[in-house]
Structure formats: C-alpha cells, structure tokens
C-alpha cells in the first residue's frame, strides 16, 4: 500500500482522499504511508466488537442464482417467478431471514431482472429483496420507493476493489454520494482475489495482497462513514483446467483456514461467519460432501453463521432441497463441535458402572434416561434406521424426503403482504420499466 498503492482514475475519489494526512496520490495511484496504515490497524483492532456468542449453528441465505435444479423434471432450468416465491417462503418458513432474492427471475428482460426480483420478494416475504446491484441513480430511487412501501431499508453490498490493487471507482463514488443516506444500509465488500489469476499462487504473497486490498477498502469506508469494517483475506483459487473460480475444493478449504487464522491474529477474535459453497450442479453426493466439510472445518474454527444455504455451482444454481438438507448438516456439525461432557467425579463414575453391572445393562439407568436426548443429535432427514426399518418405512430416498419437507414448509408458511402494498409495488415497478 505504501510502495505500489491502489489504482484509481476517479478525480472525485482522489480529491476526497488527498485531504487525509498519510495518503498521497501520484499517477492515478493512491499511496498509504506505513505509519498511517499501522495506526489505522491498531484503531480498527481496538474498535472491533464481535457479535455476542451464539453457540447454535444457523443458516443464512445464498447470493442470487439464475437457475434452478428442479428435481421434478430432473433438469437445471431458468428460474421463474414461482421459484422465487417458493424460495423466500421456504427460507422464512424455516426462520431464515434477510438477503438478496435467492433466485433472480430469468423470464423477464435482463435489464429488469434485478428490479422485478426485488418486487416479487417484497410482495411475498418479510425480509428478502435487497438489490443485487444498482446500475444508476434513477434505479436507486426506484428501489428506495419500493422499500418505503413495506417500511424497510434496503441493504446494499458495495464491492470497493477490483483485483488486483484497483479501486472500483464507480462504487467508491456511489459510497461518497450516499454515505449519509438514511434510507439505506450499506455493507462493504473488498473483492474476490483469486490465486493464480488476480492473486499470486504462492504464500504468504497471496494473503498479503488480499489483506492490502481489504485494508484499503476498510480505510476508504472509515474515511467516508467513520465505521471500521473489518479486513478479511478471503481467497479463491483459479482452476486452469476449466478456467473457473473454485470453491469447495481441498485447496479452497486450506485457504479458508489460513484466512481465519489471520482474522484471529488481526482482531483477537475468531470469525463467526462461514459459508456453504460447492461447484456441484445438483443436490448430489458432491454437494453434500462440500457442504459437510465446510460446516465441520469452519465450525471447529469458530464459525456459527453459515451463508450460501441452497446454493450450487458456486452461485449459478439454486435448489430448495439442499436448504433442508443443510439444516441436518449444520445440526450434525454443531453436535460434533459441542463435544462430550466429561464427568470429573471418579467415585460417581465408578458407581454408575457398578449399577449397570448389577442390572446387566444401562438402558433404564438414570444417566441414560436423562442424557440421551441432549447427547444425541436428532436429524430430520438423516435418520439412523437399519435396512429393515428403512424398508418398513417405505424405502424413501433422501431427496424425495427433502422435497416433501420443502413442500410442507412452503404450504404452511402463511405470511401475506397487504393487497394495497402489493398493488403499489406493482405500480412503482410498471412505471419504472417505462422510465428506465
């Protein structure tokens, strides 16, 4: 940051940053002096207040997907309005709230998809519909009007970095224009550095670059808003066979574990956030494998909140069955992380053994009756039946059980948006597509 700096061609951004001592601009690059950066890191570390501990693992929604893995047809297809309505009802029926549209409706013109998907979410859910992106100020005002109808504020993700070492000038100028905007909430992202393409495939060089980019985004946000967004060093990896940004691979998990160690070093606290990511295109063994390893490895390192539930092919495909399967995966991972309660009283331990020996078993012992439910994780889908029991219960495949569970949750979810708000949202949308 001191020797190479961050590229920015925006005169607005340059003029804003040039007023801060410790930052200087030369040849369209922003340079941060070493003492300034070290002081900022110390102040950021002091201000960092992690959320209150919650030892329960919980699911969070995914980023938007354009496609649906449809078990009824056996095909991956473009998402429809009905798919989006079903998705938001499923999430909220499971107590999972807040986020962008889980799927983006692909049956409308591409330039209206973002706006249309938000409208559908606001009409059918309590909490979904945050914009995936905002292309201009006119569209921004339309989103604001739609959210005002339902008395909510949109949460906008603003990615400030283009890897490697470039500011996203358009996003920085947006943040500068709206930094005091009371009608919205802004969440800052630094970018998606990828080892082998936009970051080195050598360590610790890749992490050094990722931290520098994230730190630059944090500094800019602080100067705009006074907040101290925490820096992260989240790295993907570039696969030269298929030229993809890879998630869910052994290498991705190694990078994730190292990033968590760095987060703990910088903040003094473990990161509470994880993600369920995979490149599997279908809710199959590949997908469940990747989600399970994510839940266990990240959970053992302190993660408790897991985004991406229901997301496949990174963020290209949505599948509702994976959402309910993820619930069992996270429940099992939570049980694993919880561990075993250890009895320290030697005499009590010995006494319990003798009592069981007198009976010839421990089936009705007080410790069995009192502790069985708390000791054993009761899965809803991953039932622990033997073959004969499974056959007597209809030999139902896992994905079929998951589909029935999805349909039941969606059917029982009874939220209804008032009709006058539905009509007003439709009116705003129809007016917008004529004007935009």
CSV table of C-alpha atoms in Angstrom, one decimal:
chain,number,residue,atom,x,y,z
A,1,UNK,CA,0.0,0.0,0.0
A,2,UNK,CA,2.9,2.3,0.6
A,3,UNK,CA,5.1,1.4,-2.4
A,4,UNK,CA,2.6,0.3,-5.0
A,5,UNK,CA,-0.7,1.8,-3.8
A,6,UNK,CA,-4.2,1.3,-5.2
A,7,UNK,CA,-5.1,2.4,-8.7
A,8,UNK,CA,-7.9,5.0,-9.1
A,9,UNK,CA,-8.7,7.1,-12.1
A,10,UNK,CA,-11.6,8.9,-10.4
A,11,UNK,CA,-10.8,12.6,-9.7
A,12,UNK,CA,-13.7,12.6,-7.1
A,13,UNK,CA,-12.0,9.8,-5.2
A,14,UNK,CA,-8.6,11.3,-5.5
A,15,UNK,CA,-9.7,14.7,-4.3
A,16,UNK,CA,-11.5,13.1,-1.3
A,17,UNK,CA,-8.5,11.0,-0.2
A,18,UNK,CA,-5.9,13.7,-0.8
A,19,UNK,CA,-7.3,15.7,2.1
A,20,UNK,CA,-6.2,13.0,4.6
A,21,UNK,CA,-2.7,13.2,6.1
A,22,UNK,CA,-0.8,10.0,5.4
A,23,UNK,CA,-2.4,9.4,2.0
A,24,UNK,CA,-1.0,10.8,-1.3
A,25,UNK,CA,-1.8,10.5,-5.0
A,26,UNK,CA,0.6,10.1,-7.9
A,27,UNK,CA,-0.1,9.0,-11.5
A,28,UNK,CA,-3.6,7.8,-10.6
A,29,UNK,CA,-2.5,5.6,-7.7
A,30,UNK,CA,-3.4,6.1,-4.1
A,31,UNK,CA,-0.5,5.6,-1.7
A,32,UNK,CA,-0.9,4.9,2.1
A,33,UNK,CA,2.1,5.7,4.3
A,34,UNK,CA,3.4,3.0,6.6
A,35,UNK,CA,2.8,4.8,9.9
A,36,UNK,CA,-0.7,5.8,8.8
A,37,UNK,CA,-1.6,2.1,8.0
A,38,UNK,CA,-0.2,0.8,11.2
A,39,UNK,CA,-2.1,3.4,13.2
A,40,UNK,CA,-5.3,2.5,11.4
A,41,UNK,CA,-4.9,-1.2,12.1
A,42,UNK,CA,-4.4,-0.5,15.8
A,43,UNK,CA,-7.5,1.7,15.9
A,44,UNK,CA,-9.5,-0.8,13.9
A,45,UNK,CA,-8.4,-3.7,16.2
A,46,UNK,CA,-9.5,-1.6,19.3
A,47,UNK,CA,-12.9,-0.8,17.8
A,48,UNK,CA,-13.7,-4.3,16.8
A,49,UNK,CA,-16.6,-5.7,18.8
A,50,UNK,CA,-17.6,-9.2,17.6
A,51,UNK,CA,-21.2,-10.2,17.9
A,52,UNK,CA,-22.4,-11.9,21.1
A,53,UNK,CA,-21.5,-15.5,21.1
A,54,UNK,CA,-24.2,-17.9,19.9
A,55,UNK,CA,-23.1,-21.5,20.0
A,56,UNK,CA,-26.0,-22.6,17.8
A,57,UNK,CA,-25.2,-23.1,14.2
A,58,UNK,CA,-27.6,-21.2,11.9
A,59,UNK,CA,-28.2,-21.0,8.2
A,60,UNK,CA,-28.1,-17.8,6.1
A,61,UNK,CA,-29.4,-17.4,2.6
A,62,UNK,CA,-27.3,-17.5,-0.6
A,63,UNK,CA,-26.4,-15.0,-3.3
A,64,UNK,CA,-28.9,-14.9,-6.2
A,65,UNK,CA,-28.9,-17.7,-8.7
A,66,UNK,CA,-30.3,-17.6,-12.2
A,67,UNK,CA,-31.0,-21.3,-12.5
A,68,UNK,CA,-33.0,-23.9,-10.6
A,69,UNK,CA,-32.0,-27.6,-10.1
A,70,UNK,CA,-35.5,-29.0,-10.5
A,71,UNK,CA,-35.9,-32.5,-9.0
A,72,UNK,CA,-39.4,-32.9,-10.5
A,73,UNK,CA,-38.1,-32.5,-14.1
A,74,UNK,CA,-34.6,-33.8,-13.4
A,75,UNK,CA,-33.2,-30.7,-15.2
A,76,UNK,CA,-31.4,-27.4,-14.5
A,77,UNK,CA,-33.6,-24.6,-15.9
A,78,UNK,CA,-34.0,-20.8,-15.8
A,79,UNK,CA,-35.7,-19.6,-12.6
A,80,UNK,CA,-39.3,-18.4,-12.7
A,81,UNK,CA,-41.4,-16.1,-10.5
A,82,UNK,CA,-43.0,-19.1,-8.9
A,83,UNK,CA,-39.5,-20.5,-8.0
A,84,UNK,CA,-38.6,-17.2,-6.3
A,85,UNK,CA,-41.9,-17.1,-4.3
A,86,UNK,CA,-41.3,-20.7,-3.2
A,87,UNK,CA,-37.7,-19.9,-2.2
A,88,UNK,CA,-38.5,-16.9,0.1
A,89,UNK,CA,-41.4,-18.8,1.7
A,90,UNK,CA,-39.1,-21.8,2.3
A,91,UNK,CA,-36.4,-19.6,4.0
A,92,UNK,CA,-38.8,-17.6,6.2
A,93,UNK,CA,-40.8,-20.8,7.0
A,94,UNK,CA,-37.5,-22.2,8.4
A,95,UNK,CA,-36.7,-19.0,10.3
A,96,UNK,CA,-34.1,-17.8,7.8
A,97,UNK,CA,-34.3,-14.1,7.1
A,98,UNK,CA,-32.8,-11.2,5.2
A,99,UNK,CA,-30.9,-11.1,1.9
A,100,UNK,CA,-31.0,-10.6,-1.8
A,101,UNK,CA,-33.5,-12.5,-3.9
A,102,UNK,CA,-32.4,-16.2,-3.5
A,103,UNK,CA,-33.1,-16.6,-7.2
A,104,UNK,CA,-33.2,-14.0,-9.9
A,105,UNK,CA,-36.2,-14.4,-12.3
A,106,UNK,CA,-34.9,-15.2,-15.7
A,107,UNK,CA,-38.2,-14.9,-17.6
A,108,UNK,CA,-38.1,-11.1,-17.9
A,109,UNK,CA,-35.7,-8.9,-19.8
A,110,UNK,CA,-32.2,-8.9,-18.3
A,111,UNK,CA,-32.2,-5.1,-17.5
A,112,UNK,CA,-35.3,-5.5,-15.4
A,113,UNK,CA,-34.5,-8.8,-13.6
A,114,UNK,CA,-32.9,-7.2,-10.5
A,115,UNK,CA,-35.9,-4.8,-10.0
A,116,UNK,CA,-38.5,-7.4,-10.8
A,117,UNK,CA,-37.0,-10.0,-8.4
A,118,UNK,CA,-36.9,-7.4,-5.6
A,119,UNK,CA,-40.6,-6.6,-6.3
A,120,UNK,CA,-41.6,-10.2,-6.1
A,121,UNK,CA,-39.6,-10.6,-2.8
A,122,UNK,CA,-41.2,-7.5,-1.2
A,123,UNK,CA,-44.7,-8.8,-2.3
A,124,UNK,CA,-44.2,-12.3,-0.8
A,125,UNK,CA,-41.8,-12.0,2.1
A,126,UNK,CA,-41.0,-10.1,5.2
A,127,UNK,CA,-37.3,-9.7,4.7
A,128,UNK,CA,-35.9,-10.6,1.3
A,129,UNK,CA,-35.3,-8.4,-1.8
A,130,UNK,CA,-32.1,-6.4,-1.2
A,131,UNK,CA,-30.8,-5.2,-4.5
A,132,UNK,CA,-28.1,-7.3,-6.1
A,133,UNK,CA,-26.7,-4.3,-7.8
A,134,UNK,CA,-27.8,-0.7,-8.7
A,135,UNK,CA,-26.8,0.5,-12.2
A,136,UNK,CA,-27.7,4.2,-11.9
A,137,UNK,CA,-29.3,6.8,-9.7
A,138,UNK,CA,-32.7,6.5,-11.3
A,139,UNK,CA,-32.8,2.8,-10.4
A,140,UNK,CA,-31.6,3.6,-6.9
A,141,UNK,CA,-34.6,5.9,-6.3
A,142,UNK,CA,-36.9,3.2,-7.6
A,143,UNK,CA,-35.6,0.7,-5.1
A,144,UNK,CA,-35.9,3.3,-2.3
A,145,UNK,CA,-39.6,3.9,-3.2
A,146,UNK,CA,-40.3,0.1,-3.3
A,147,UNK,CA,-38.8,-0.4,0.1
A,148,UNK,CA,-40.6,2.5,1.6
A,149,UNK,CA,-43.9,0.9,0.7
A,150,UNK,CA,-43.1,-2.0,3.0
A,151,UNK,CA,-41.4,0.2,5.6
A,152,UNK,CA,-38.0,-1.3,5.2
A,153,UNK,CA,-34.5,-0.1,4.3
A,154,UNK,CA,-32.6,-1.9,1.6
A,155,UNK,CA,-29.2,-3.3,2.4
A,156,UNK,CA,-26.7,-2.7,-0.4
A,157,UNK,CA,-23.5,-4.6,-1.0
A,158,UNK,CA,-20.8,-2.3,-2.3
A,159,UNK,CA,-17.7,-4.0,-3.6
A,160,UNK,CA,-14.9,-1.4,-3.5
A,161,UNK,CA,-12.0,-3.4,-5.0
A,162,UNK,CA,-11.2,-4.7,-8.5
A,163,UNK,CA,-8.4,-7.3,-8.0
A,164,UNK,CA,-5.5,-6.8,-8.1
A,165,UNK,CA,-4.9,-3.4,-6.4
A,166,UNK,CA,-7.6,-1.3,-8.2
A,167,UNK,CA,-10.3,0.7,-6.6
A,168,UNK,CA,-13.8,0.2,-8.2
A,169,UNK,CA,-14.2,3.9,-8.9
A,170,UNK,CA,-17.9,3.7,-9.7
A,171,UNK,CA,-18.6,2.1,-6.4
A,172,UNK,CA,-16.4,4.5,-4.4
A,173,UNK,CA,-18.2,7.4,-6.0
A,174,UNK,CA,-21.5,5.8,-5.1
A,175,UNK,CA,-20.4,5.5,-1.5
A,176,UNK,CA,-19.3,9.1,-1.4
A,177,UNK,CA,-22.6,10.3,-2.7
A,178,UNK,CA,-24.7,8.2,-0.3
A,179,UNK,CA,-22.5,8.0,2.8
A,180,UNK,CA,-25.0,10.0,4.8
A,181,UNK,CA,-28.1,8.5,3.2
A,182,UNK,CA,-30.5,7.5,6.0
A,183,UNK,CA,-32.9,5.5,3.7
A,184,UNK,CA,-30.4,2.6,3.1
A,185,UNK,CA,-27.9,0.4,4.9
A,186,UNK,CA,-24.5,-0.3,3.2
A,187,UNK,CA,-22.4,-3.4,3.6
A,188,UNK,CA,-18.8,-3.1,2.3
A,189,UNK,CA,-17.0,-5.8,0.3
A,190,UNK,CA,-13.4,-5.8,-0.7
A,191,UNK,CA,-13.4,-8.1,-3.7
A,192,UNK,CA,-12.7,-11.7,-4.7
A,193,UNK,CA,-8.9,-12.2,-5.1
A,194,UNK,CA,-8.2,-15.5,-6.9
A,195,UNK,CA,-4.9,-17.3,-6.5
A,196,UNK,CA,-3.3,-17.9,-9.9
A,197,UNK,CA,-5.2,-15.1,-11.7
A,198,UNK,CA,-5.8,-11.9,-9.7
A,199,UNK,CA,-3.5,-13.0,-6.8
A,200,UNK,CA,-0.3,-15.0,-6.7
A,201,UNK,CA,-0.3,-18.7,-6.4
A,202,UNK,CA,2.4,-18.6,-3.7
A,203,UNK,CA,2.1,-17.9,0.0
A,204,UNK,CA,2.1,-15.7,2.0
A,205,UNK,CA,2.2,-13.4,-1.1
A,206,UNK,CA,-1.5,-14.1,-1.9
A,207,UNK,CA,-2.6,-13.3,1.6
A,208,UNK,CA,-0.5,-10.2,1.7
A,209,UNK,CA,-2.2,-8.9,-1.4
A,210,UNK,CA,-5.7,-9.9,-0.2
A,211,UNK,CA,-5.1,-8.1,3.1
A,212,UNK,CA,-3.8,-5.0,1.4
A,213,UNK,CA,-6.9,-4.8,-0.8
A,214,UNK,CA,-9.2,-5.4,2.1
A,215,UNK,CA,-7.4,-2.9,4.2
A,216,UNK,CA,-7.6,-0.2,1.5
A,217,UNK,CA,-11.4,-0.8,1.3
A,218,UNK,CA,-11.7,-0.5,5.0
A,219,UNK,CA,-9.7,2.7,5.2
A,220,UNK,CA,-11.8,4.3,2.5
A,221,UNK,CA,-15.0,3.2,4.2
A,222,UNK,CA,-13.8,4.6,7.5
A,223,UNK,CA,-12.9,8.0,6.0
A,224,UNK,CA,-16.4,8.1,4.4
A,225,UNK,CA,-18.6,6.8,7.3
A,226,UNK,CA,-16.5,6.7,10.5
A,227,UNK,CA,-17.0,2.9,10.6
A,228,UNK,CA,-14.2,0.4,10.9
A,229,UNK,CA,-15.2,-2.5,8.6
A,230,UNK,CA,-13.0,-5.5,9.4
A,231,UNK,CA,-10.5,-6.6,6.9
A,232,UNK,CA,-10.6,-10.2,5.6
A,233,UNK,CA,-8.2,-12.2,3.4
A,234,UNK,CA,-10.7,-14.4,1.7
A,235,UNK,CA,-9.1,-16.1,-1.3
A,236,UNK,CA,-10.4,-18.3,-4.1
A,237,UNK,CA,-8.3,-20.4,-6.5
A,238,UNK,CA,-8.2,-20.4,-10.3
A,239,UNK,CA,-8.5,-23.8,-11.9
A,240,UNK,CA,-6.6,-23.9,-15.2
A,241,UNK,CA,-8.4,-26.9,-16.5
A,242,UNK,CA,-11.8,-25.2,-16.6
A,243,UNK,CA,-10.8,-21.5,-16.0
A,244,UNK,CA,-13.2,-21.3,-13.0
A,245,UNK,CA,-13.1,-19.6,-9.7
A,246,UNK,CA,-13.0,-22.7,-7.4
A,247,UNK,CA,-14.9,-23.2,-4.1
A,248,UNK,CA,-15.4,-26.3,-2.0
A,249,UNK,CA,-12.1,-27.9,-3.1
A,250,UNK,CA,-9.4,-29.1,-0.7
A,251,UNK,CA,-7.3,-26.1,-1.7
A,252,UNK,CA,-10.2,-23.7,-1.0
A,253,UNK,CA,-10.6,-25.1,2.5
A,254,UNK,CA,-6.9,-24.7,3.2
A,255,UNK,CA,-7.1,-21.0,2.1
A,256,UNK,CA,-10.2,-20.6,4.2
A,257,UNK,CA,-8.5,-22.0,7.3
A,258,UNK,CA,-5.4,-19.7,6.8
A,259,UNK,CA,-7.7,-16.7,6.4
A,260,UNK,CA,-9.4,-17.5,9.7
A,261,UNK,CA,-6.1,-17.6,11.4
A,262,UNK,CA,-5.2,-14.2,10.0
A,263,UNK,CA,-8.6,-12.8,11.1
A,264,UNK,CA,-8.0,-14.1,14.6
A,265,UNK,CA,-4.5,-12.6,14.6
A,266,UNK,CA,-5.7,-9.2,13.4
A,267,UNK,CA,-8.8,-8.9,15.6
A,268,UNK,CA,-8.0,-11.1,18.6
A,269,UNK,CA,-11.3,-13.0,17.9
A,270,UNK,CA,-12.4,-16.0,15.8
A,271,UNK,CA,-14.6,-15.2,12.8
A,272,UNK,CA,-18.2,-16.2,13.4
A,273,UNK,CA,-19.0,-16.4,9.7
A,274,UNK,CA,-18.8,-19.4,7.4
A,275,UNK,CA,-20.2,-20.4,4.0
A,276,UNK,CA,-21.6,-23.5,2.4
A,277,UNK,CA,-20.2,-23.4,-1.1
A,278,UNK,CA,-19.7,-26.0,-3.8
A,279,UNK,CA,-19.2,-26.3,-7.6
A,280,UNK,CA,-21.7,-29.3,-7.7
A,281,UNK,CA,-24.5,-28.6,-10.1
A,282,UNK,CA,-27.1,-30.9,-8.5
A,283,UNK,CA,-28.0,-31.8,-4.9
A,284,UNK,CA,-25.9,-34.9,-5.0
A,285,UNK,CA,-23.1,-36.6,-3.1
A,286,UNK,CA,-20.6,-33.9,-4.4
A,287,UNK,CA,-22.7,-31.1,-3.0
A,288,UNK,CA,-23.4,-32.7,0.4
A,289,UNK,CA,-19.7,-33.6,0.7
A,290,UNK,CA,-18.6,-30.0,0.2
A,291,UNK,CA,-21.3,-28.5,2.5
A,292,UNK,CA,-20.5,-31.1,5.2
A,293,UNK,CA,-16.8,-30.4,5.2
A,294,UNK,CA,-17.5,-26.6,5.2
A,295,UNK,CA,-19.7,-26.9,8.2
A,296,UNK,CA,-17.3,-29.1,10.2
A,297,UNK,CA,-14.0,-27.4,9.4
A,298,UNK,CA,-15.3,-23.8,9.7
A,299,UNK,CA,-17.4,-24.8,12.8
A,300,UNK,CA,-14.3,-26.2,14.5
A,301,UNK,CA,-12.6,-22.8,13.9
A,302,UNK,CA,-15.4,-20.7,15.4
A,303,UNK,CA,-17.9,-20.2,12.6
A,304,UNK,CA,-21.6,-20.2,13.7
A,305,UNK,CA,-23.4,-18.4,10.9
A,306,UNK,CA,-23.3,-20.1,7.5
A,307,UNK,CA,-24.3,-18.3,4.4
A,308,UNK,CA,-25.0,-19.9,1.0
A,309,UNK,CA,-27.5,-22.5,2.1
A,310,UNK,CA,-29.3,-23.8,-1.0
A,311,UNK,CA,-26.6,-22.6,-3.4
A,312,UNK,CA,-25.0,-24.8,-6.0
A,313,UNK,CA,-22.4,-24.3,-8.8
A,314,UNK,CA,-20.9,-21.6,-6.7
A,315,UNK,CA,-23.8,-19.1,-7.2
A,316,UNK,CA,-25.3,-20.2,-10.5
A,317,UNK,CA,-27.9,-22.8,-9.3
A,318,UNK,CA,-30.5,-22.8,-6.5
A,319,UNK,CA,-32.0,-25.9,-5.1
A,320,UNK,CA,-34.6,-25.9,-2.3
A,321,UNK,CA,-33.9,-29.5,-1.2
A,322,UNK,CA,-30.3,-28.5,-0.3
A,323,UNK,CA,-31.7,-25.9,2.1
A,324,UNK,CA,-33.4,-28.5,4.3
A,325,UNK,CA,-30.5,-30.9,3.9
A,326,UNK,CA,-28.2,-28.2,5.1
A,327,UNK,CA,-30.2,-27.9,8.3
A,328,UNK,CA,-29.2,-31.5,9.2
A,329,UNK,CA,-25.7,-31.0,8.1
A,330,UNK,CA,-25.3,-28.0,10.3
A,331,UNK,CA,-27.1,-29.8,13.2
A,332,UNK,CA,-24.6,-32.7,13.0
A,333,UNK,CA,-21.6,-30.3,12.7
A,334,UNK,CA,-22.9,-28.4,15.8
A,335,UNK,CA,-23.1,-31.6,17.7
A,336,UNK,CA,-19.6,-32.6,16.7
A,337,UNK,CA,-18.2,-29.2,17.8
A,338,UNK,CA,-20.1,-29.3,21.1
A,339,UNK,CA,-18.1,-32.4,22.1
A,340,UNK,CA,-18.5,-34.7,25.0
A,341,UNK,CA,-19.4,-33.7,28.6
A,342,UNK,CA,-16.7,-35.2,30.9
A,343,UNK,CA,-17.5,-36.4,34.4
A,344,UNK,CA,-14.7,-35.4,36.7
A,345,UNK,CA,-16.0,-37.2,39.8
A,346,UNK,CA,-14.2,-40.6,39.8
A,347,UNK,CA,-16.4,-42.1,42.6
A,348,UNK,CA,-19.6,-41.3,40.7
A,349,UNK,CA,-18.1,-42.7,37.5
A,350,UNK,CA,-17.3,-46.0,39.2
A,351,UNK,CA,-20.7,-46.1,41.0
A,352,UNK,CA,-22.5,-45.8,37.7
A,353,UNK,CA,-20.5,-48.6,36.2
A,354,UNK,CA,-21.4,-50.9,39.1
A,355,UNK,CA,-25.1,-50.0,39.0
A,356,UNK,CA,-25.2,-51.0,35.3
A,357,UNK,CA,-23.3,-54.2,36.0
A,358,UNK,CA,-25.9,-55.2,38.7
A,359,UNK,CA,-28.7,-54.7,36.1
A,360,UNK,CA,-26.8,-56.3,33.3
A,361,UNK,CA,-27.4,-53.2,31.1
A,362,UNK,CA,-27.7,-49.4,31.2
A,363,UNK,CA,-30.9,-49.0,29.2
A,364,UNK,CA,-33.0,-47.7,32.1
A,365,UNK,CA,-30.3,-46.1,34.1
A,366,UNK,CA,-30.9,-42.5,35.2
A,367,UNK,CA,-28.0,-41.2,33.2
A,368,UNK,CA,-29.3,-42.8,30.0
A,369,UNK,CA,-32.8,-41.5,30.5
A,370,UNK,CA,-31.7,-38.0,31.5
A,371,UNK,CA,-28.9,-37.5,28.9
A,372,UNK,CA,-30.0,-39.4,25.8
A,373,UNK,CA,-31.8,-36.5,24.1
A,374,UNK,CA,-29.1,-34.0,24.9
A,375,UNK,CA,-26.3,-36.3,23.9
A,376,UNK,CA,-27.8,-37.5,20.6
A,377,UNK,CA,-28.5,-35.2,17.6
A,378,UNK,CA,-31.9,-36.0,16.2
A,379,UNK,CA,-31.7,-35.5,12.5
A,380,UNK,CA,-34.9,-34.9,10.5
A,381,UNK,CA,-33.6,-36.3,7.2
A,382,UNK,CA,-30.5,-38.4,8.1
A,383,UNK,CA,-32.4,-41.0,10.1
A,384,UNK,CA,-30.4,-43.7,11.7
A,385,UNK,CA,-32.5,-46.7,10.7
A,386,UNK,CA,-31.2,-50.1,9.7
A,387,UNK,CA,-32.1,-51.6,6.4
A,388,UNK,CA,-35.2,-53.5,7.6
A,389,UNK,CA,-36.5,-50.4,9.4
A,390,UNK,CA,-35.9,-48.3,6.3
A,391,UNK,CA,-37.8,-50.7,4.1
A,392,UNK,CA,-40.8,-50.9,6.5
A,393,UNK,CA,-40.9,-47.1,6.4
A,394,UNK,CA,-41.3,-47.1,2.6
A,395,UNK,CA,-37.7,-47.0,1.4
A,396,UNK,CA,-38.0,-43.3,0.7
A,397,UNK,CA,-34.8,-41.8,-0.9
A,398,UNK,CA,-33.2,-38.9,0.8
A,399,UNK,CA,-34.0,-36.3,-1.9
A,400,UNK,CA,-37.7,-37.4,-2.1
A,401,UNK,CA,-37.9,-36.9,1.7
A,402,UNK,CA,-36.3,-33.5,1.3
A,403,UNK,CA,-38.8,-32.5,-1.4
A,404,UNK,CA,-41.7,-33.4,0.7
A,405,UNK,CA,-40.3,-31.4,3.6
A,406,UNK,CA,-39.8,-28.4,1.3
A,407,UNK,CA,-43.4,-28.6,0.1
A,408,UNK,CA,-44.7,-28.9,3.6
A,409,UNK,CA,-42.8,-25.8,4.9
A,410,UNK,CA,-43.9,-23.7,1.9
A,411,UNK,CA,-47.5,-24.7,2.2
A,412,UNK,CA,-47.6,-23.9,5.9
A,413,UNK,CA,-45.9,-20.5,5.6
A,414,UNK,CA,-48.8,-18.0,5.9
A,415,UNK,CA,-47.3,-14.6,5.5
A,416,UNK,CA,-49.4,-12.3,3.2
A,417,UNK,CA,-48.5,-8.8,2.2
A,418,UNK,CA,-51.5,-6.4,2.4
A,419,UNK,CA,-53.1,-6.0,-1.0
A,420,UNK,CA,-52.7,-2.3,-1.2
A,421,UNK,CA,-48.9,-2.7,-0.7
A,422,UNK,CA,-48.8,-5.3,-3.4
A,423,UNK,CA,-50.7,-3.0,-5.8
A,424,UNK,CA,-48.4,-0.1,-5.0
A,425,UNK,CA,-45.2,-2.2,-5.6
A,426,UNK,CA,-46.6,-3.3,-8.9
A,427,UNK,CA,-47.4,0.4,-9.9
A,428,UNK,CA,-43.9,1.5,-9.0
A,429,UNK,CA,-42.4,-1.3,-11.0
A,430,UNK,CA,-44.5,-0.7,-14.1
A,431,UNK,CA,-43.8,3.0,-14.0
A,432,UNK,CA,-40.0,2.3,-13.6
A,433,UNK,CA,-39.7,0.0,-16.6
A,434,UNK,CA,-41.2,2.7,-18.8
A,435,UNK,CA,-38.8,5.3,-17.5
A,436,UNK,CA,-35.5,3.4,-17.1
